[in-house]
mmCIF file of C-alpha atoms in Angstrom:
data_model
loop_
_atom_site.group_PDB
_atom_site.id
_atom_site.type_symbol
_atom_site.label_atom_id
_atom_site.label_comp_id
_atom_site.label_asym_id
_atom_site.label_seq_id
_atom_site.Cartn_x
_atom_site.Cartn_y
_atom_site.Cartn_z
ATOM 1 C CA UNK A 1125 -8.405 5.527 -0.636
ATOM 2 C CA UNK A 1126 -6.359 7.907 1.517
ATOM 3 C CA UNK A 1127 -2.911 6.857 0.230
ATOM 4 C CA UNK A 1128 -0.188 8.103 2.602
ATOM 5 C CA UNK A 1129 -1.391 9.977 5.679
ATOM 6 C CA UNK A 1130 0.881 12.005 7.940
ATOM 7 C CA UNK A 1131 0.075 13.474 11.327
ATOM 8 C CA UNK A 1132 0.363 16.130 12.524
ATOM 9 C CA UNK A 1133 0.416 18.597 9.636
ATOM 10 C CA UNK A 1134 2.039 21.331 11.693
ATOM 11 C CA UNK A 1135 4.039 21.291 14.937
ATOM 12 C CA UNK A 1136 6.071 23.754 16.968
ATOM 13 C CA UNK A 1137 8.555 22.328 19.473
ATOM 14 C CA UNK A 1138 10.920 23.868 21.950
ATOM 15 C CA UNK A 1139 14.569 22.873 21.792
ATOM 16 C CA UNK A 1140 15.067 19.634 23.689
ATOM 17 C CA UNK A 1141 11.481 18.445 23.441
ATOM 18 C CA UNK A 1142 10.666 15.105 21.875
ATOM 19 C CA UNK A 1143 7.952 14.102 19.472
ATOM 20 C CA UNK A 1144 6.906 11.397 17.051
ATOM 21 C CA UNK A 1145 5.733 11.998 13.501
ATOM 22 C CA UNK A 1146 3.232 9.427 12.378
ATOM 23 C CA UNK A 1147 2.825 7.973 8.893
ATOM 24 C CA UNK A 1148 0.351 5.376 7.668
ATOM 25 C CA UNK A 1149 -0.355 4.003 4.204
ATOM 26 C CA UNK A 1150 -3.334 1.982 3.069
ATOM 27 C CA UNK A 1151 -1.922 0.708 -0.239
ATOM 28 C CA UNK A 1152 -0.419 -2.509 1.155
ATOM 29 C CA UNK A 1153 3.064 -1.266 0.245
ATOM 30 C CA UNK A 1154 6.106 -2.996 1.659
ATOM 31 C CA UNK A 1155 8.592 -0.112 1.536
ATOM 32 C CA UNK A 1156 8.339 3.187 3.391
ATOM 33 C CA UNK A 1157 10.569 6.255 3.606
ATOM 34 C CA UNK A 1158 11.099 9.445 5.605
ATOM 35 C CA UNK A 1159 12.504 12.516 3.851
ATOM 36 C CA UNK A 1160 13.138 16.054 5.000
ATOM 37 C CA UNK A 1161 12.804 19.022 2.663
ATOM 38 C CA UNK A 1162 14.814 22.171 3.211
ATOM 39 C CA UNK A 1163 14.988 25.272 1.006
ATOM 40 C CA UNK A 1164 17.657 24.956 -1.653
ATOM 41 C CA UNK A 1165 18.460 21.374 -0.661
ATOM 42 C CA UNK A 1166 15.653 19.338 -2.154
ATOM 43 C CA UNK A 1167 14.561 16.185 -0.360
ATOM 44 C CA UNK A 1168 17.038 14.184 1.664
ATOM 45 C CA UNK A 1169 16.424 10.648 2.855
ATOM 46 C CA UNK A 1170 16.464 10.201 6.641
ATOM 47 C CA UNK A 1171 15.526 6.535 7.080
ATOM 48 C CA UNK A 1172 13.775 3.884 5.079
ATOM 49 C CA UNK A 1173 12.172 0.523 5.683
ATOM 50 C CA UNK A 1174 12.296 -2.136 3.000
ATOM 51 C CA UNK A 1175 9.682 -4.256 4.732
ATOM 52 C CA UNK A 1176 7.990 -4.761 8.072
ATOM 53 C CA UNK A 1177 10.589 -5.304 10.768
ATOM 54 C CA UNK A 1178 13.530 -3.724 8.915
ATOM 55 C CA UNK A 1179 14.893 -0.184 8.904
ATOM 56 C CA UNK A 1180 17.994 1.393 7.400
ATOM 57 C CA UNK A 1181 19.723 4.744 7.575
ATOM 58 C CA UNK A 1182 19.516 7.177 4.722
ATOM 59 C CA UNK A 1183 21.562 10.255 3.986
ATOM 60 C CA UNK A 1184 20.805 12.299 7.134
ATOM 61 C CA UNK A 1185 19.821 9.961 10.014
ATOM 62 C CA UNK A 1186 21.510 11.758 12.925
ATOM 63 C CA UNK A 1187 19.079 12.979 15.568
ATOM 64 C CA UNK A 1188 16.270 10.688 14.434
ATOM 65 C CA UNK A 1189 14.941 7.238 15.186
ATOM 66 C CA UNK A 1190 12.289 5.254 13.347
ATOM 67 C CA UNK A 1191 9.910 2.401 14.056
ATOM 68 C CA UNK A 1192 8.173 0.226 11.501
ATOM 69 C CA UNK A 1193 5.277 -0.660 13.754
ATOM 70 C CA UNK A 1194 3.535 -2.870 11.215
ATOM 71 C CA UNK A 1195 3.140 -2.961 7.461
ATOM 72 C CA UNK A 1196 0.976 0.164 7.443
ATOM 73 C CA UNK A 1197 2.823 2.435 9.846
ATOM 74 C CA UNK A 1198 6.284 3.990 9.904
ATOM 75 C CA UNK A 1199 6.991 6.589 12.585
ATOM 76 C CA UNK A 1200 9.837 9.088 12.913
ATOM 77 C CA UNK A 1201 10.968 10.175 16.379
ATOM 78 C CA UNK A 1202 12.955 13.204 17.440
ATOM 79 C CA UNK A 1203 14.292 12.461 20.922
ATOM 80 C CA UNK A 1204 15.699 15.926 21.619
ATOM 81 C CA UNK A 1205 14.654 18.437 19.001
ATOM 82 C CA UNK A 1206 17.143 21.016 17.732
ATOM 83 C CA UNK A 1207 16.570 24.149 15.620
ATOM 84 C CA UNK A 1208 18.476 22.437 12.793
ATOM 85 C CA UNK A 1209 15.600 19.968 12.569
ATOM 86 C CA UNK A 1210 13.187 22.691 11.529
ATOM 87 C CA UNK A 1211 12.000 21.363 8.203
ATOM 88 C CA UNK A 1212 9.142 19.850 6.248
ATOM 89 C CA UNK A 1213 9.037 16.092 6.673
ATOM 90 C CA UNK A 1214 7.593 13.776 4.040
ATOM 91 C CA UNK A 1215 6.709 10.147 4.358
ATOM 92 C CA UNK A 1216 6.537 8.014 1.225
ATOM 93 C CA UNK A 1217 5.720 4.427 0.376
ATOM 94 C CA UNK A 1218 6.389 2.091 -2.521
ATOM 95 C CA UNK A 1219 5.106 -1.365 -3.328
ATOM 96 C CA UNK A 1220 8.534 -2.997 -3.145
ATOM 97 C CA UNK A 1221 11.963 -1.578 -2.400
ATOM 98 C CA UNK A 1222 13.607 -2.916 -5.521
ATOM 99 C CA UNK A 1223 10.917 -2.356 -8.090
ATOM 100 C CA UNK A 1224 10.585 0.400 -10.615
ATOM 101 C CA UNK A 1225 7.256 1.420 -9.208
ATOM 102 C CA UNK A 1226 6.126 4.855 -8.214
ATOM 103 C CA UNK A 1227 6.723 6.215 -4.718
ATOM 104 C CA UNK A 1228 3.650 7.894 -3.192
ATOM 105 C CA UNK A 1229 4.118 10.831 -0.855
ATOM 106 C CA UNK A 1230 2.125 12.182 2.050
ATOM 107 C CA UNK A 1231 1.263 15.860 2.320
ATOM 108 C CA UNK A 1232 4.041 16.607 4.764
ATOM 109 C CA UNK A 1233 4.546 17.708 8.358
ATOM 110 C CA UNK A 1234 5.863 21.234 8.838
ATOM 111 C CA UNK A 1235 8.000 21.221 11.992
ATOM 112 C CA UNK A 1236 9.442 24.315 13.645
ATOM 113 C CA UNK A 1237 11.901 23.989 16.528
ATOM 114 C CA UNK A 1238 12.387 27.180 18.529
ATOM 115 C CA UNK B 153 26.909 7.393 -5.847
ATOM 116 C CA UNK B 154 24.335 9.263 -7.860
ATOM 117 C CA UNK B 155 23.719 12.991 -7.765
ATOM 118 C CA UNK B 156 21.344 15.377 -9.478
ATOM 119 C CA UNK B 157 21.839 19.016 -10.397
ATOM 120 C CA UNK B 158 19.044 21.410 -11.145
ATOM 121 C CA UNK B 159 20.784 24.634 -12.081
ATOM 122 C CA UNK B 160 17.709 26.869 -12.143
ATOM 123 C CA UNK B 161 16.175 27.524 -8.745
ATOM 124 C CA UNK B 162 13.358 29.561 -10.277
ATOM 125 C CA UNK B 163 11.975 29.898 -13.805
ATOM 126 C CA UNK B 164 9.456 32.665 -14.535
ATOM 127 C CA UNK B 165 7.393 32.275 -17.695
ATOM 128 C CA UNK B 166 4.255 33.735 -19.223
ATOM 129 C CA UNK B 167 1.143 31.656 -19.735
ATOM 130 C CA UNK B 168 1.055 29.728 -23.049
ATOM 131 C CA UNK B 169 4.821 30.086 -23.500
ATOM 132 C CA UNK B 170 7.059 27.004 -23.758
ATOM 133 C CA UNK B 171 9.283 26.034 -20.852
ATOM 134 C CA UNK B 172 12.291 23.822 -20.231
ATOM 135 C CA UNK B 173 13.474 22.839 -16.761
ATOM 136 C CA UNK B 174 17.006 21.528 -16.742
ATOM 137 C CA UNK B 175 18.299 18.460 -14.945
ATOM 138 C CA UNK B 176 21.761 16.912 -15.105
ATOM 139 C CA UNK B 177 22.846 13.798 -13.265
ATOM 140 C CA UNK B 178 26.052 11.990 -12.485
ATOM 141 C CA UNK B 179 26.427 8.287 -11.948
ATOM 142 C CA UNK B 180 28.930 5.560 -12.671
ATOM 143 C CA UNK B 181 26.208 3.031 -13.402
ATOM 144 C CA UNK B 182 22.969 2.926 -15.324
ATOM 145 C CA UNK B 183 20.324 5.065 -13.734
ATOM 146 C CA UNK B 184 16.637 5.595 -13.781
ATOM 147 C CA UNK B 185 15.315 9.132 -13.861
ATOM 148 C CA UNK B 186 12.170 10.756 -12.562
ATOM 149 C CA UNK B 187 10.436 14.116 -12.470
ATOM 150 C CA UNK B 188 8.139 14.923 -9.557
ATOM 151 C CA UNK B 189 5.902 17.971 -9.104
ATOM 152 C CA UNK B 190 4.969 19.565 -5.797
ATOM 153 C CA UNK B 191 2.005 21.939 -5.738
ATOM 154 C CA UNK B 192 1.817 24.414 -2.831
ATOM 155 C CA UNK B 193 1.292 22.689 0.518
ATOM 156 C CA UNK B 194 1.099 19.279 -1.126
ATOM 157 C CA UNK B 195 3.253 16.181 -1.281
ATOM 158 C CA UNK B 196 5.140 15.121 -4.386
ATOM 159 C CA UNK B 197 3.431 13.602 -7.389
ATOM 160 C CA UNK B 198 5.148 11.649 -10.156
ATOM 161 C CA UNK B 199 5.135 13.462 -13.522
ATOM 162 C CA UNK B 200 7.102 10.954 -15.575
ATOM 163 C CA UNK B 201 9.943 8.473 -15.448
ATOM 164 C CA UNK B 202 12.624 7.049 -17.703
ATOM 165 C CA UNK B 203 13.566 3.425 -17.134
ATOM 166 C CA UNK B 204 14.611 2.199 -20.581
ATOM 167 C CA UNK B 205 13.574 2.277 -24.238
ATOM 168 C CA UNK B 206 12.588 5.466 -26.001
ATOM 169 C CA UNK B 207 14.555 8.433 -24.765
ATOM 170 C CA UNK B 208 11.530 10.728 -25.113
ATOM 171 C CA UNK B 209 9.174 10.171 -22.232
ATOM 172 C CA UNK B 210 5.695 11.621 -22.008
ATOM 173 C CA UNK B 211 4.064 12.297 -18.664
ATOM 174 C CA UNK B 212 0.939 13.767 -17.181
ATOM 175 C CA UNK B 213 -0.355 17.286 -17.767
ATOM 176 C CA UNK B 214 1.345 17.597 -21.176
ATOM 177 C CA UNK B 215 4.908 17.384 -19.868
ATOM 178 C CA UNK B 216 7.661 15.411 -21.557
ATOM 179 C CA UNK B 217 11.337 14.813 -20.927
ATOM 180 C CA UNK B 218 14.238 13.594 -23.006
ATOM 181 C CA UNK B 219 16.974 11.345 -21.688
ATOM 182 C CA UNK B 220 20.365 12.218 -23.153
ATOM 183 C CA UNK B 221 23.023 9.775 -22.022
ATOM 184 C CA UNK B 222 25.953 11.555 -23.673
ATOM 185 C CA UNK B 223 25.064 14.844 -21.970
ATOM 186 C CA UNK B 224 23.854 13.133 -18.780
ATOM 187 C CA UNK B 225 20.703 15.222 -18.915
ATOM 188 C CA UNK B 226 16.981 14.699 -18.436
ATOM 189 C CA UNK B 227 15.375 18.051 -19.192
ATOM 190 C CA UNK B 228 11.642 18.568 -18.682
ATOM 191 C CA UNK B 229 9.637 20.442 -21.307
ATOM 192 C CA UNK B 230 6.142 21.657 -21.962
ATOM 193 C CA UNK B 231 5.173 23.447 -25.204
ATOM 194 C CA UNK B 232 2.547 25.697 -23.603
ATOM 195 C CA UNK B 233 2.234 26.258 -19.858
ATOM 196 C CA UNK B 234 -0.834 27.147 -17.830
ATOM 197 C CA UNK B 235 -1.193 29.134 -14.636
ATOM 198 C CA UNK B 236 -1.991 25.846 -12.898
ATOM 199 C CA UNK B 237 1.510 24.556 -13.722
ATOM 200 C CA UNK B 238 2.933 26.905 -11.094
ATOM 201 C CA UNK B 239 4.676 24.515 -8.713
ATOM 202 C CA UNK B 240 8.061 23.194 -7.703
ATOM 203 C CA UNK B 241 9.579 20.498 -9.882
ATOM 204 C CA UNK B 242 12.096 17.948 -8.682
ATOM 205 C CA UNK B 243 14.344 15.755 -10.765
ATOM 206 C CA UNK B 244 15.400 12.496 -9.113
ATOM 207 C CA UNK B 245 17.667 9.581 -9.909
ATOM 208 C CA UNK B 246 17.525 6.014 -8.692
ATOM 209 C CA UNK B 247 20.067 3.252 -8.919
ATOM 210 C CA UNK B 248 19.350 -0.079 -10.561
ATOM 211 C CA UNK B 249 18.108 -1.459 -7.291
ATOM 212 C CA UNK B 250 15.471 1.261 -7.037
ATOM 213 C CA UNK B 251 16.143 1.367 -3.342
ATOM 214 C CA UNK B 252 16.578 5.086 -2.943
ATOM 215 C CA UNK B 253 15.668 8.195 -4.826
ATOM 216 C CA UNK B 254 18.201 11.021 -4.833
ATOM 217 C CA UNK B 255 16.533 14.360 -5.462
ATOM 218 C CA UNK B 256 17.774 17.576 -6.981
ATOM 219 C CA UNK B 257 17.288 20.882 -5.188
ATOM 220 C CA UNK B 258 14.144 21.701 -7.141
ATOM 221 C CA UNK B 259 13.071 24.337 -9.673
ATOM 222 C CA UNK B 260 10.195 26.645 -8.911
ATOM 223 C CA UNK B 261 8.127 27.316 -12.040
ATOM 224 C CA UNK B 262 6.227 30.603 -11.854
ATOM 225 C CA UNK B 263 3.612 31.074 -14.566
ATOM 226 C CA UNK B 264 2.104 34.532 -14.877
ATOM 227 C CA UNK B 265 -0.734 35.833 -17.086
#
């Protein structure tokens, strides 16, 4: 049981390049999330998806787009990367959006934009 | 809106000593509180959570936390730490809908021999 899998683990982009961070979960969870983690700022929510076919903005959505491809997969796209998007990105999933169940996290994608 | 404050960015402690990591929250409604741990180069793992009932919550790896509504605090404690407890610890708060978790800035626990 892999849980939440993120690819790639590391990535270096040049300013202006685009890329997609992939996330897949095998726990049959309905809700999925993308967070970014920056030193001294904790984790901040970028986008979330309550269920397949729905997405909503979180705290810091600017510069990002998301796609809930199916129940398993939730991707995060940077259309034109900026140095301010250098961060560690975490995907998470939860059984249901409005349940007091645990959120499971992937191991993160470390992105550097130069 | 909810917010979480973790005042200590780093807490150094010797092995087998007790430790307390502080967490204060603000919210105008009832909240649910969580502590997550992040080991180096890993994702976050749930340590414990407070939803209702007893204000003393026990979690994994010998950690416990106490919910104090009057002081709006949810401090994490362990009576005797191990080297393997070296990690970053995040306090988080969720609203009644459990839709989003709001995280604190994290406290790095450094356990030395």
